[in-house]
C-alpha positions as MATLAB code, in Angstrom:
seq = 'MLVQLQYLRAVAALMVVYFHAILQLAKVNPAIDATAFLYGETGVDIFFVLSGFVMWLTTSGRAMSPIDFARRRIKRIVPLYWLATLFSAAVALVAPSLLKSTVFDLPHLIASLLFLPWTNAADPSTITPVVVPGWTLNYEMFFYLVFALLLPLSENRRIPAMFAVFTVILIACRLLPEMTATRFYGEPIILEFLAGTVLGWLYRQKVVLPNRWAWAALAIGFAFLFINEALMRPESRFYAWGIPAIFIVYGAVSIDFSRLPILAWLNYLGDCSYSIYITHAFTLAFLRVAADRLPIGILQQPVLFVILSLVLSSIGGAIIHEITTPRRKVAVASRPPA';
ca = [
     -75.636   43.885   59.661;
     -76.709   45.851   62.723;
     -74.952   49.191   62.661;
     -74.527   49.129   66.446;
     -72.444   45.978   66.110;
     -70.170   47.874   63.774;
     -69.853   50.658   66.328;
     -68.995   48.196   69.096;
     -66.401   46.488   66.913;
     -64.733   49.824   66.230;
     -64.820   50.874   69.887;
     -63.476   47.500   71.072;
     -60.622   47.565   68.560;
     -59.627   51.116   69.521;
     -59.796   50.197   73.209;
     -57.216   47.479   72.595;
     -55.044   49.865   70.561;
     -55.194   52.390   73.399;
     -54.259   49.716   75.944;
     -51.192   48.638   73.977;
     -50.235   52.253   73.261;
     -50.123   52.922   77.004;
     -47.932   49.860   77.458;
     -45.587   51.169   74.773;
     -45.181   54.500   76.581;
     -42.978   52.893   79.219;
     -40.674   51.650   76.446;
     -40.680   54.998   74.655;
     -39.993   56.991   77.820;
     -39.162   54.959   80.974;
     -39.641   58.093   83.087;
     -43.359   58.062   82.290;
     -45.633   56.129   84.643;
     -48.897   55.734   82.765;
     -50.254   52.791   84.742;
     -53.045   54.959   86.137;
     -54.321   55.323   82.562;
     -53.977   51.652   81.623;
     -57.425   50.790   80.287;
     -58.796   49.085   77.210;
     -57.834   45.440   77.662;
     -61.522   44.763   78.185;
     -62.163   45.482   74.520;
     -61.343   41.800   74.029;
     -64.289   40.788   76.243;
     -66.640   42.898   74.124;
     -65.248   41.164   71.040;
     -65.873   37.713   72.505;
     -69.486   38.435   73.450;
     -70.014   40.033   70.040;
     -68.552   36.981   68.342;
     -71.015   34.629   69.998;
     -73.884   36.985   69.161;
     -72.912   37.353   65.504;
     -72.326   33.628   64.997;
     -75.800   32.861   66.275;
     -77.390   35.695   64.304;
     -75.761   34.673   61.016;
     -76.611   30.958   61.299;
     -80.017   30.986   62.986;
     -82.820   30.037   60.650;
     -80.402   29.002   57.916;
     -79.272   25.620   56.721;
     -75.497   25.686   57.063;
     -73.182   22.715   57.265;
     -70.122   22.672   59.523;
     -67.917   22.680   56.420;
     -69.595   25.765   54.958;
     -69.364   27.544   58.285;
     -65.694   26.657   58.704;
     -64.911   27.728   55.143;
     -66.411   31.170   55.734;
     -64.602   31.652   59.035;
     -61.273   30.538   57.580;
     -61.689   32.865   54.607;
     -62.403   35.745   56.974;
     -59.696   35.088   59.578;
     -56.789   33.117   58.176;
     -55.240   35.019   55.210;
     -54.474   38.291   57.007;
     -53.477   36.540   60.223;
     -51.078   34.194   58.437;
     -49.573   37.116   56.542;
     -49.058   39.049   59.780;
     -47.627   35.961   61.509;
     -45.148   35.191   58.734;
     -44.114   38.840   58.561;
     -43.519   38.941   62.338;
     -41.508   35.728   62.193;
     -39.386   37.111   59.352;
     -38.692   40.333   61.272;
     -37.834   38.334   64.391;
     -35.379   36.283   62.343;
     -33.759   39.115   60.385;
     -33.971   42.054   62.822;
     -34.799   40.691   66.280;
     -34.040   43.989   68.022;
     -37.149   45.551   66.457;
     -39.542   43.253   68.318;
     -39.618   43.152   72.104;
     -42.145   40.343   72.604;
     -41.275   37.970   69.753;
     -38.293   35.795   68.966;
     -38.023   33.395   66.062;
     -38.908   29.867   67.112;
     -40.088   27.367   64.492;
     -42.401   25.263   66.725;
     -43.933   28.491   68.023;
     -44.458   29.675   64.447;
     -46.139   26.427   63.383;
     -48.402   26.440   66.436;
     -49.336   30.067   65.699;
     -50.293   29.250   62.124;
     -52.452   26.367   63.385;
     -54.101   28.525   66.105;
     -52.759   26.278   68.842;
     -51.762   27.648   72.262;
     -47.995   27.744   72.727;
     -45.655   29.248   75.274;
     -44.049   32.414   73.949;
     -40.286   31.881   73.770;
     -39.725   35.600   74.446;
     -41.760   35.396   77.658;
     -42.260   31.817   78.929;
     -44.831   33.024   81.460;
     -47.292   33.815   78.662;
     -49.205   31.692   76.174;
     -49.281   33.856   73.081;
     -48.715   33.344   69.351;
     -46.078   35.068   67.235;
     -48.438   38.014   66.749;
     -49.123   38.522   70.447;
     -52.673   39.975   70.178;
     -53.525   36.834   68.211;
     -54.067   34.916   71.466;
     -57.683   35.994   71.151;
     -57.892   34.335   67.740;
     -56.828   31.040   69.280;
     -59.934   31.276   71.453;
     -62.035   32.455   68.504;
     -61.031   29.511   66.334;
     -61.675   27.114   69.208;
     -65.150   28.603   69.620;
     -65.754   28.332   65.863;
     -64.775   24.663   65.990;
     -67.244   23.915   68.797;
     -69.950   26.000   67.136;
     -69.453   24.295   63.778;
     -69.633   20.797   65.283;
     -72.954   21.676   66.920;
     -74.584   23.061   63.763;
     -76.139   19.697   62.776;
     -78.220   19.853   65.973;
     -81.596   21.567   65.962;
     -81.399   25.197   67.069;
     -83.180   24.603   70.361;
     -80.475   22.097   71.324;
     -77.361   24.001   70.279;
     -77.031   26.366   73.227;
     -77.622   23.669   75.885;
     -75.135   21.464   74.024;
     -72.598   24.297   73.905;
     -73.073   24.893   77.617;
     -72.454   21.184   78.251;
     -69.354   21.121   76.022;
     -67.786   24.165   77.669;
     -68.587   22.817   81.130;
     -66.906   19.499   80.340;
     -63.872   21.277   78.874;
     -63.442   23.548   81.903;
     -63.791   20.662   84.347;
     -61.451   18.434   82.341;
     -58.808   21.148   82.195;
     -58.970   21.440   85.984;
     -58.650   17.686   86.518;
     -55.974   16.912   83.924;
     -52.268   17.523   84.644;
     -51.278   21.141   84.060;
     -49.924   21.814   80.587;
     -50.145   24.597   78.051;
     -53.422   23.361   76.557;
     -55.183   22.854   79.895;
     -54.013   26.255   81.160;
     -55.263   27.963   78.022;
     -58.593   26.208   77.404;
     -59.308   25.975   81.119;
     -59.841   29.725   81.321;
     -63.549   30.508   81.844;
     -63.223   33.430   79.431;
     -64.611   30.987   76.842;
     -67.991   31.409   78.563;
     -68.196   34.903   77.065;
     -68.796   33.286   73.661;
     -71.634   31.255   75.179;
     -73.112   34.422   76.662;
     -73.022   36.034   73.237;
     -74.902   33.130   71.646;
     -77.569   33.403   74.357;
     -77.942   37.111   73.549;
     -78.229   36.178   69.872;
     -81.016   33.722   70.714;
     -82.827   36.370   72.774;
     -82.514   38.849   69.930;
     -83.905   36.402   67.385;
     -86.814   35.772   69.766;
     -87.338   39.554   69.867;
     -86.648   39.608   73.595;
     -84.944   42.982   73.759;
     -84.839   45.759   76.330;
     -87.074   48.816   76.046;
     -85.150   51.666   74.467;
     -84.604   53.673   77.682;
     -83.476   50.563   79.570;
     -81.225   49.616   76.677;
     -79.404   52.955   76.896;
     -79.118   52.494   80.664;
     -77.678   48.993   80.226;
     -75.168   50.309   77.699;
     -74.047   53.133   80.010;
     -73.904   50.906   83.096;
     -71.986   48.269   81.165;
     -69.279   50.688   80.071;
     -69.098   52.287   83.529;
     -68.580   48.979   85.300;
     -66.252   47.749   82.575;
     -63.813   50.578   83.317;
     -64.337   50.403   87.079;
     -63.780   46.653   87.195;
     -60.779   46.869   84.883;
     -59.173   49.185   87.414;
     -60.139   47.138   90.458;
     -60.176   43.498   89.331;
     -57.349   41.322   88.109;
     -57.508   39.659   84.650;
     -57.886   36.296   86.383;
     -61.471   37.264   87.240;
     -62.244   38.767   83.859;
     -64.893   36.233   82.809;
     -67.321   37.753   85.334;
     -65.722   41.074   86.349;
     -65.222   42.133   82.734;
     -67.473   39.666   80.945;
     -70.724   40.655   82.670;
     -70.329   44.374   81.825;
     -69.524   43.333   78.243;
     -72.797   41.378   78.169;
     -74.670   44.487   79.365;
     -72.980   46.524   76.643;
     -73.837   44.156   73.807;
     -77.395   43.468   74.979;
     -78.031   47.160   75.526;
     -76.609   48.084   72.123;
     -78.579   45.511   70.117;
     -81.791   46.506   71.919;
     -81.510   50.156   70.897;
     -83.523   51.277   67.892;
     -80.783   52.870   65.808;
     -83.152   53.457   62.888;
     -84.122   56.723   64.594;
     -80.525   57.900   64.806;
     -78.185   59.155   62.073;
     -75.565   56.631   61.018;
     -72.008   57.599   61.904;
     -70.396   56.579   58.644;
     -66.814   56.870   59.920;
     -67.496   54.708   62.967;
     -69.409   52.211   60.862;
     -66.428   52.027   58.515;
     -63.982   51.528   61.380;
     -66.202   48.635   62.433;
     -65.596   47.103   59.011;
     -61.872   47.636   59.528;
     -61.817   46.433   63.136;
     -60.262   43.040   62.401;
     -57.509   44.596   60.298;
     -56.914   47.253   62.953;
     -56.673   44.609   65.653;
     -54.223   42.432   63.731;
     -51.971   45.208   62.383;
     -51.876   47.735   65.229;
     -48.955   45.949   66.903;
     -46.818   46.768   63.852;
     -47.916   50.405   63.913;
     -47.023   50.715   67.595;
     -43.684   49.011   67.033;
     -42.951   51.497   64.242;
     -43.808   54.440   66.507;
     -41.642   53.051   69.307;
     -38.675   52.587   67.005;
     -39.213   56.074   65.578;
     -39.322   57.535   69.083;
     -36.116   55.714   70.022;
     -34.092   56.553   66.947;
     -35.401   59.824   65.555;
     -35.076   63.248   67.161;
     -38.827   63.829   67.066;
     -39.870   65.320   70.390;
     -43.571   64.913   69.635;
     -43.228   61.148   69.981;
     -42.032   61.586   73.562;
     -45.249   63.356   74.584;
     -47.654   60.803   76.141;
     -50.919   62.312   74.902;
     -49.640   62.907   71.394;
     -48.088   59.444   71.260;
     -51.420   57.840   72.173;
     -53.327   59.982   69.678;
     -50.857   59.086   66.941;
     -51.173   55.429   67.905;
     -54.953   55.517   67.552;
     -54.951   57.514   64.317;
     -52.149   55.649   62.549;
     -53.447   52.241   63.679;
     -56.862   53.137   62.267;
     -55.376   54.352   58.997;
     -53.107   51.327   58.698;
     -55.968   48.960   59.455;
     -58.187   50.717   56.914;
     -55.540   50.435   54.201;
     -55.061   46.727   54.872;
     -58.836   46.261   54.930;
     -59.202   47.922   51.538;
     -56.415   45.801   50.079;
     -57.572   42.461   51.454;
     -61.377   42.764   51.416;
     -63.444   42.547   48.219;
     -66.040   45.242   47.736;
     -69.524   44.260   48.841;
     -72.719   46.001   49.792;
     -73.740   45.742   53.439;
     -77.354   46.153   54.447;
     -77.884   48.060   57.667;
     -80.749   47.215   59.988;
     -81.600   48.008   63.572;
     -84.374   45.626   64.525;
     -84.989   41.880   64.248;
     -86.621   40.816   60.994;
     -90.412   40.710   61.192;
];
């Protein structure tokens, strides 16, 4: 596993935690207007490009059936997500006042467990599962389905076929009557997965940027990611946020990290990134409830609240990762195999 991918996973997960922590500040202290500091939603776009890259990297040059691929993805994604979903549904049923964005609704629960887009009963204007950040997993599982179905094709045909499939889906969703499924799958954000697979193909072909240009691409990508997040609406994210994410991933994988010391803590947070992403909503809900009900002034301080959110979400994600993930050795590389 490329260590820079681990770093990007960790950074993307913490960006999302930061974004949701800022959103929670308004609930903790309505007098605080933190909208000027509302960044980090774009961590999702980095995740999507990374996902396409990693799927190509881990299947290229290997004989893998769609069933084997699906089995591995399900084993990686489903157990923790189902546990979090069932826990959220139980809390929404037993103590609904604890959750602001979830109410118990059986069809919604079933759709969430099946990774199907469904209108959130707590906010009908949104299409989110019971665990709200899990909307990204609905896209991930859809991408995995398309990717798995294309595995029987020769490698030189998979990316053109994926491009054709996504094009047909986007056009069909525009032409069909508007419904939840067409609204959800008609979002061009799915093209970020395709971009990631193209980067994976380039990497396997050893078409990477020179080291100095790679660092420049990484810096420019992050700069424009934050600038565009401030200036552009989420409706334009597939290019306004997606293109900087592509720069970030391509720049990162082109850098020769073998000459740099490995940041063990950041590498480890990369391992924990999925657990952090899935569980951080519970950590933030706990902090919000604690701030509402306990006379702890520190929780009312914006900077300290955000720091606590990042630290406790990381710790909570790491604990869940250790509990749910079997021990295995991970080889670290920084260049394509010779």
